[in-house]
């Protein structure tokens, strides 16, 4: 009998794809312990929250959730509540949970994922009431175990593969390097073995993940680069589409542009966070490029990969951002014509360099700037999507939606990462590639009919 047999677990998650990948590993470990995944909190014996600290809002949502869980625990005192992810890597948050959230039984950090079975066992066997383990780096065992425990996925069609952990860039606003540590590239052999394993299980699309995939390999012996890694990934049989994120503009090499443009398998979508269009702000952000360099890179990409879609992240209201700086951002967004953009209001993060910057922008102004930026970008997104109406595109069908009168509607994505809702279809086409005629365009998605 396994230690968590007969127990149901429920997970809740915030944050980026790194967390989504960690979630898969956590669920693998819980499955191995004998627990079963539940889709409702109400019948769960174990609830794990996988948290994000990139903005204050994300953290507040977790604290609110913990409040709700306290009530659930009153009704069910045996409920085990666990918190992990980026938030608990911060001493201030750890302290707050320790003293103000007694309902939390288990805390484990981003370097302690592999320790989940040991830590949870202590609680289940009642050796300890509360277990909190947050390390600042991996032990050798953790590194080794992470390479093997995470192989299985619940769904293989589209699989995420982390190529590097952490980040060395220390952009002045960002908490990620503090909670995820310095950049560590995984050895290429391990990556290729993992991708082969996934392909054997039916994976058609791989998403290579890193905070900055373009600096992959810099910490490895030899001459490994991201472009060279891609050359190896292309050769894995069965994989039809290769995606990657995030690309830091300062490390985007010509050889990378070349492999993307020459390979059918590498998707023509580049997520290239610009953050700001003002040189003054870019410098204060420590982004490592100027507006002109960014624009030149965009031009190079557009010339070499004409079909590429470009997406970005933008922060408004960084300390010291004047109306002129903001206009520079709008101007850049107009000029580049991104396919879509994630737009954020600057959020002060404790411990980062920008925390100490003065000239904080007023909340009201930040909100107004966000509105203006979103309005502009939405117009551009819609216009770009409308250009696709009437075109026939290859769509990978990756989601099955509701069934009506024996017919099912499906969702899929273009090579350029646009979401397409497919008109109802009677055959099961999940996991296949289909030629789809685009019949309608919205700001965030397209509608299409299988040809
Ligand atoms: N490594 C990636 C993404 C990191 S976090 C990159 O560099 O692009 C994702 C996005 O969150 C960032 O691109 C940035 O736009 C936003 N972000 C990070 N810290 C923030 C903060 N303190 N306030 C607001 N947005 C932030
Ligand atoms: Fe944060 Fe900058 Fe690293 Fe991205 S590159 S994770 S924004 S420090
Ligand atoms: Fe959030 Fe951590 Fe990702 S802070 S954005 S979950 S790396």
Coordinates of N, CA, C and O in Angstrom, one line a residue, residues 156-229:
X156 N 0.2 14.1 -24.0 CA 1.5 14.2 -24.6 C 1.5 15.0 -25.9 O 2.5 15.5 -26.4
X157 N 0.3 15.3 -26.4 CA 0.2 15.9 -27.8 C 1.1 17.2 -27.8 O 1.9 17.3 -28.8
X158 N 0.9 18.1 -26.9 CA 1.8 19.3 -26.8 C 2.5 19.2 -25.5 O 1.9 19.2 -24.4
X159 N 3.8 19.0 -25.5 CA 4.6 18.9 -24.3 C 5.6 20.0 -24.1 O 6.2 20.5 -25.0
X160 N 5.7 20.4 -22.8 CA 6.7 21.5 -22.5 C 7.9 20.8 -22.0 O 7.9 19.8 -21.3
X161 N 9.1 21.4 -22.5 CA 10.4 20.9 -22.0 C 11.2 22.1 -21.6 O 11.4 23.0 -22.3
X162 N 11.6 22.0 -20.3 CA 12.4 23.1 -19.8 C 13.8 22.9 -20.3 O 14.4 21.9 -20.0
X163 N 14.4 23.9 -21.0 CA 15.8 23.8 -21.4 C 16.7 24.5 -20.5 O 17.9 24.1 -20.3
X164 N 16.2 25.5 -19.8 CA 17.1 26.1 -18.8 C 16.2 26.7 -17.6 O 15.1 27.1 -17.8
X165 N 16.8 26.5 -16.4 CA 16.1 27.0 -15.2 C 16.7 28.4 -14.9 O 17.9 28.7 -15.2
X166 N 15.9 29.2 -14.2 CA 16.5 30.5 -13.7 C 16.8 31.5 -14.7 O 16.5 31.4 -15.9
X167 N 17.4 32.6 -14.2 CA 17.7 33.7 -15.1 C 18.9 34.5 -14.5 O 19.0 34.7 -13.3
X168 N 19.8 35.0 -15.4 CA 20.9 35.8 -15.0 C 20.8 37.2 -15.3 O 21.7 38.0 -15.1
X169 N 19.6 37.7 -15.8 CA 19.6 39.0 -16.4 C 19.3 40.1 -15.4 O 19.7 41.3 -15.6
X170 N 18.7 39.8 -14.3 CA 18.4 40.8 -13.3 C 17.8 42.1 -13.9 O 18.4 43.2 -13.6
X171 N 16.8 42.0 -14.7 CA 16.1 43.2 -15.1 C 15.7 43.9 -13.8 O 15.3 43.2 -12.9
X172 N 15.7 45.2 -13.7 CA 15.6 45.9 -12.4 C 14.3 45.7 -11.7 O 14.1 45.9 -10.5
X173 N 13.2 45.4 -12.5 CA 11.9 45.3 -12.0 C 11.5 43.9 -11.5 O 10.5 43.6 -10.9
X174 N 12.4 42.9 -11.9 CA 11.9 41.5 -11.9 C 12.4 40.7 -10.8 O 13.5 40.7 -10.4
X175 N 11.4 39.9 -10.3 CA 11.7 39.0 -9.1 C 12.2 37.6 -9.5 O 12.8 36.9 -8.7
X176 N 12.1 37.3 -10.8 CA 12.3 35.9 -11.2 C 13.7 35.4 -10.8 O 13.9 34.3 -10.2
X177 N 14.8 36.2 -11.1 CA 16.1 35.6 -10.7 C 16.3 35.3 -9.2 O 17.0 34.5 -8.8
X178 N 15.5 36.1 -8.4 CA 15.6 35.9 -6.9 C 14.9 34.6 -6.5 O 15.2 34.0 -5.5
X179 N 13.8 34.3 -7.2 CA 13.0 33.1 -6.8 C 13.3 31.8 -7.6 O 13.0 30.7 -7.2
X180 N 13.9 32.0 -8.7 CA 14.3 30.8 -9.6 C 15.8 30.6 -9.7 O 16.2 29.7 -10.4
X181 N 16.5 31.5 -9.1 CA 18.0 31.3 -9.2 C 18.7 31.7 -10.5 O 18.0 32.2 -11.4
X182 N 20.0 31.4 -10.5 CA 20.7 31.8 -11.7 C 20.4 30.8 -12.8 O 19.8 29.7 -12.6
X183 N 20.9 31.1 -14.0 CA 20.5 30.3 -15.2 C 21.3 29.0 -15.2 O 22.5 29.0 -15.1
X184 N 20.6 27.9 -15.4 CA 21.2 26.6 -15.5 C 20.6 25.9 -16.7 O 19.5 25.6 -16.7
X185 N 21.5 25.7 -17.7 CA 21.0 25.0 -18.9 C 21.0 23.5 -18.6 O 22.0 23.0 -18.1
X186 N 20.0 22.8 -19.1 CA 20.1 21.3 -19.0 C 20.9 20.8 -20.1 O 21.0 21.3 -21.2
X187 N 21.7 19.7 -19.8 CA 22.5 19.1 -20.8 C 21.7 18.7 -22.1 O 20.6 18.2 -22.0
X188 N 22.3 19.0 -23.3 CA 21.5 18.7 -24.5 C 21.2 17.2 -24.6 O 20.1 16.9 -25.1
X189 N 22.0 16.3 -24.2 CA 21.7 14.9 -24.3 C 20.4 14.6 -23.6 O 19.5 13.9 -24.0
X190 N 20.3 15.1 -22.3 CA 19.1 14.9 -21.6 C 17.8 15.4 -22.3 O 16.8 14.8 -22.3
X191 N 18.0 16.6 -22.9 CA 16.9 17.2 -23.5 C 16.4 16.4 -24.7 O 15.2 16.1 -24.9
X192 N 17.4 15.9 -25.5 CA 17.1 15.2 -26.7 C 16.4 13.8 -26.3 O 15.4 13.4 -26.9
X193 N 17.0 13.2 -25.2 CA 16.4 12.0 -24.8 C 14.9 12.2 -24.3 O 14.1 11.4 -24.6
X194 N 14.7 13.3 -23.6 CA 13.3 13.6 -23.2 C 12.4 13.8 -24.3 O 11.3 13.3 -24.4
X195 N 12.9 14.5 -25.3 CA 12.0 14.8 -26.5 C 11.8 13.5 -27.3 O 10.6 13.3 -27.8
X196 N 12.8 12.6 -27.4 CA 12.5 11.4 -28.1 C 11.5 10.5 -27.3 O 10.6 9.9 -27.9
X197 N 11.6 10.5 -26.0 CA 10.6 9.8 -25.2 C 9.2 10.4 -25.4 O 8.3 9.6 -25.6
X198 N 9.1 11.7 -25.5 CA 7.8 12.3 -25.7 C 7.3 12.0 -27.1 O 6.1 11.7 -27.2
X199 N 8.1 12.0 -28.1 CA 7.7 11.7 -29.4 C 7.2 10.3 -29.5 O 6.2 10.0 -30.2
X200 N 7.9 9.4 -28.8 CA 7.4 8.0 -28.8 C 6.0 7.9 -28.2 O 5.2 7.0 -28.5
X201 N 5.7 8.7 -27.3 CA 4.4 8.7 -26.6 C 3.3 9.4 -27.4 O 2.2 9.6 -26.9
X202 N 3.7 10.0 -28.5 CA 2.7 10.7 -29.4 C 2.7 12.2 -29.4 O 1.8 12.8 -29.9
X203 N 3.8 12.7 -28.8 CA 3.9 14.2 -28.8 C 4.2 14.7 -30.3 O 5.0 14.2 -31.0
X204 N 3.4 15.7 -30.7 CA 3.6 16.3 -32.0 C 4.2 17.7 -31.9 O 4.8 18.2 -32.8
X205 N 4.0 18.3 -30.7 CA 4.5 19.7 -30.6 C 5.2 19.9 -29.3 O 4.8 19.5 -28.2
X206 N 6.4 20.4 -29.4 CA 7.3 20.6 -28.3 C 7.4 22.1 -28.0 O 7.5 22.9 -29.0
X207 N 7.3 22.5 -26.7 CA 7.5 23.9 -26.4 C 8.7 24.0 -25.5 O 8.7 23.4 -24.4
X208 N 9.8 24.5 -26.0 CA 11.1 24.6 -25.3 C 11.0 25.9 -24.4 O 10.7 27.0 -24.9
X209 N 11.2 25.7 -23.1 CA 11.0 26.8 -22.2 C 12.3 27.2 -21.4 O 13.1 26.4 -21.0
X210 N 12.4 28.5 -21.3 CA 13.5 29.1 -20.5 C 13.1 30.6 -20.3 O 12.4 31.1 -21.1
X211 N 13.6 31.2 -19.2 CA 13.4 32.6 -19.1 C 14.0 33.4 -20.2 O 13.6 34.4 -20.6
X212 N 15.1 32.8 -20.7 CA 15.8 33.4 -21.9 C 16.4 32.3 -22.7 O 17.6 31.9 -22.5
X213 N 15.6 31.7 -23.6 CA 16.1 30.6 -24.3 C 17.3 30.9 -25.2 O 18.2 30.1 -25.4
X214 N 17.5 32.2 -25.6 CA 18.5 32.6 -26.4 C 19.9 32.5 -25.8 O 20.9 32.6 -26.5
X215 N 20.0 32.4 -24.5 CA 21.3 32.3 -23.9 C 21.5 30.9 -23.5 O 22.5 30.6 -22.7
X216 N 20.7 30.0 -23.9 CA 20.9 28.5 -23.6 C 22.3 28.1 -23.9 O 22.9 28.5 -25.0
X217 N 22.9 27.4 -23.0 CA 24.2 26.7 -23.3 C 25.4 27.6 -22.8 O 26.5 27.0 -22.8
X218 N 25.2 28.8 -22.5 CA 26.3 29.7 -22.1 C 27.0 29.1 -20.9 O 28.2 29.4 -20.7
X219 N 26.3 28.4 -20.0 CA 26.9 27.9 -18.8 C 27.3 26.4 -19.0 O 27.8 25.8 -18.0
X220 N 27.2 25.9 -20.2 CA 27.6 24.5 -20.4 C 29.1 24.5 -21.0 O 29.5 25.4 -21.7
X221 N 29.8 23.4 -20.7 CA 31.1 23.3 -21.4 C 30.9 23.1 -22.9 O 29.9 22.7 -23.4
X222 N 31.9 23.6 -23.7 CA 31.8 23.5 -25.1 C 31.1 24.7 -25.7 O 31.0 25.7 -25.1
X223 N 30.7 24.5 -26.9 CA 30.2 25.7 -27.7 C 28.7 25.6 -27.9 O 28.2 26.0 -28.9
X224 N 27.9 25.0 -27.0 CA 26.5 24.8 -27.2 C 25.7 26.2 -27.2 O 26.0 27.0 -26.4
X225 N 24.9 26.3 -28.2 CA 24.0 27.4 -28.3 C 22.6 27.0 -28.5 O 22.3 25.8 -28.8
X226 N 21.6 27.9 -28.4 CA 20.2 27.6 -28.7 C 20.0 27.2 -30.1 O 19.3 26.2 -30.4
X227 N 20.6 27.9 -31.0 CA 20.5 27.5 -32.5 C 21.0 26.1 -32.7 O 20.3 25.3 -33.4
X228 N 22.1 25.7 -32.1 CA 22.6 24.4 -32.2 C 21.7 23.4 -31.6 O 21.5 22.3 -32.2
X229 N 21.1 23.7 -30.5 CA 20.2 22.8 -29.8 C 19.0 22.5 -30.8 O 18.5 21.4 -30.9

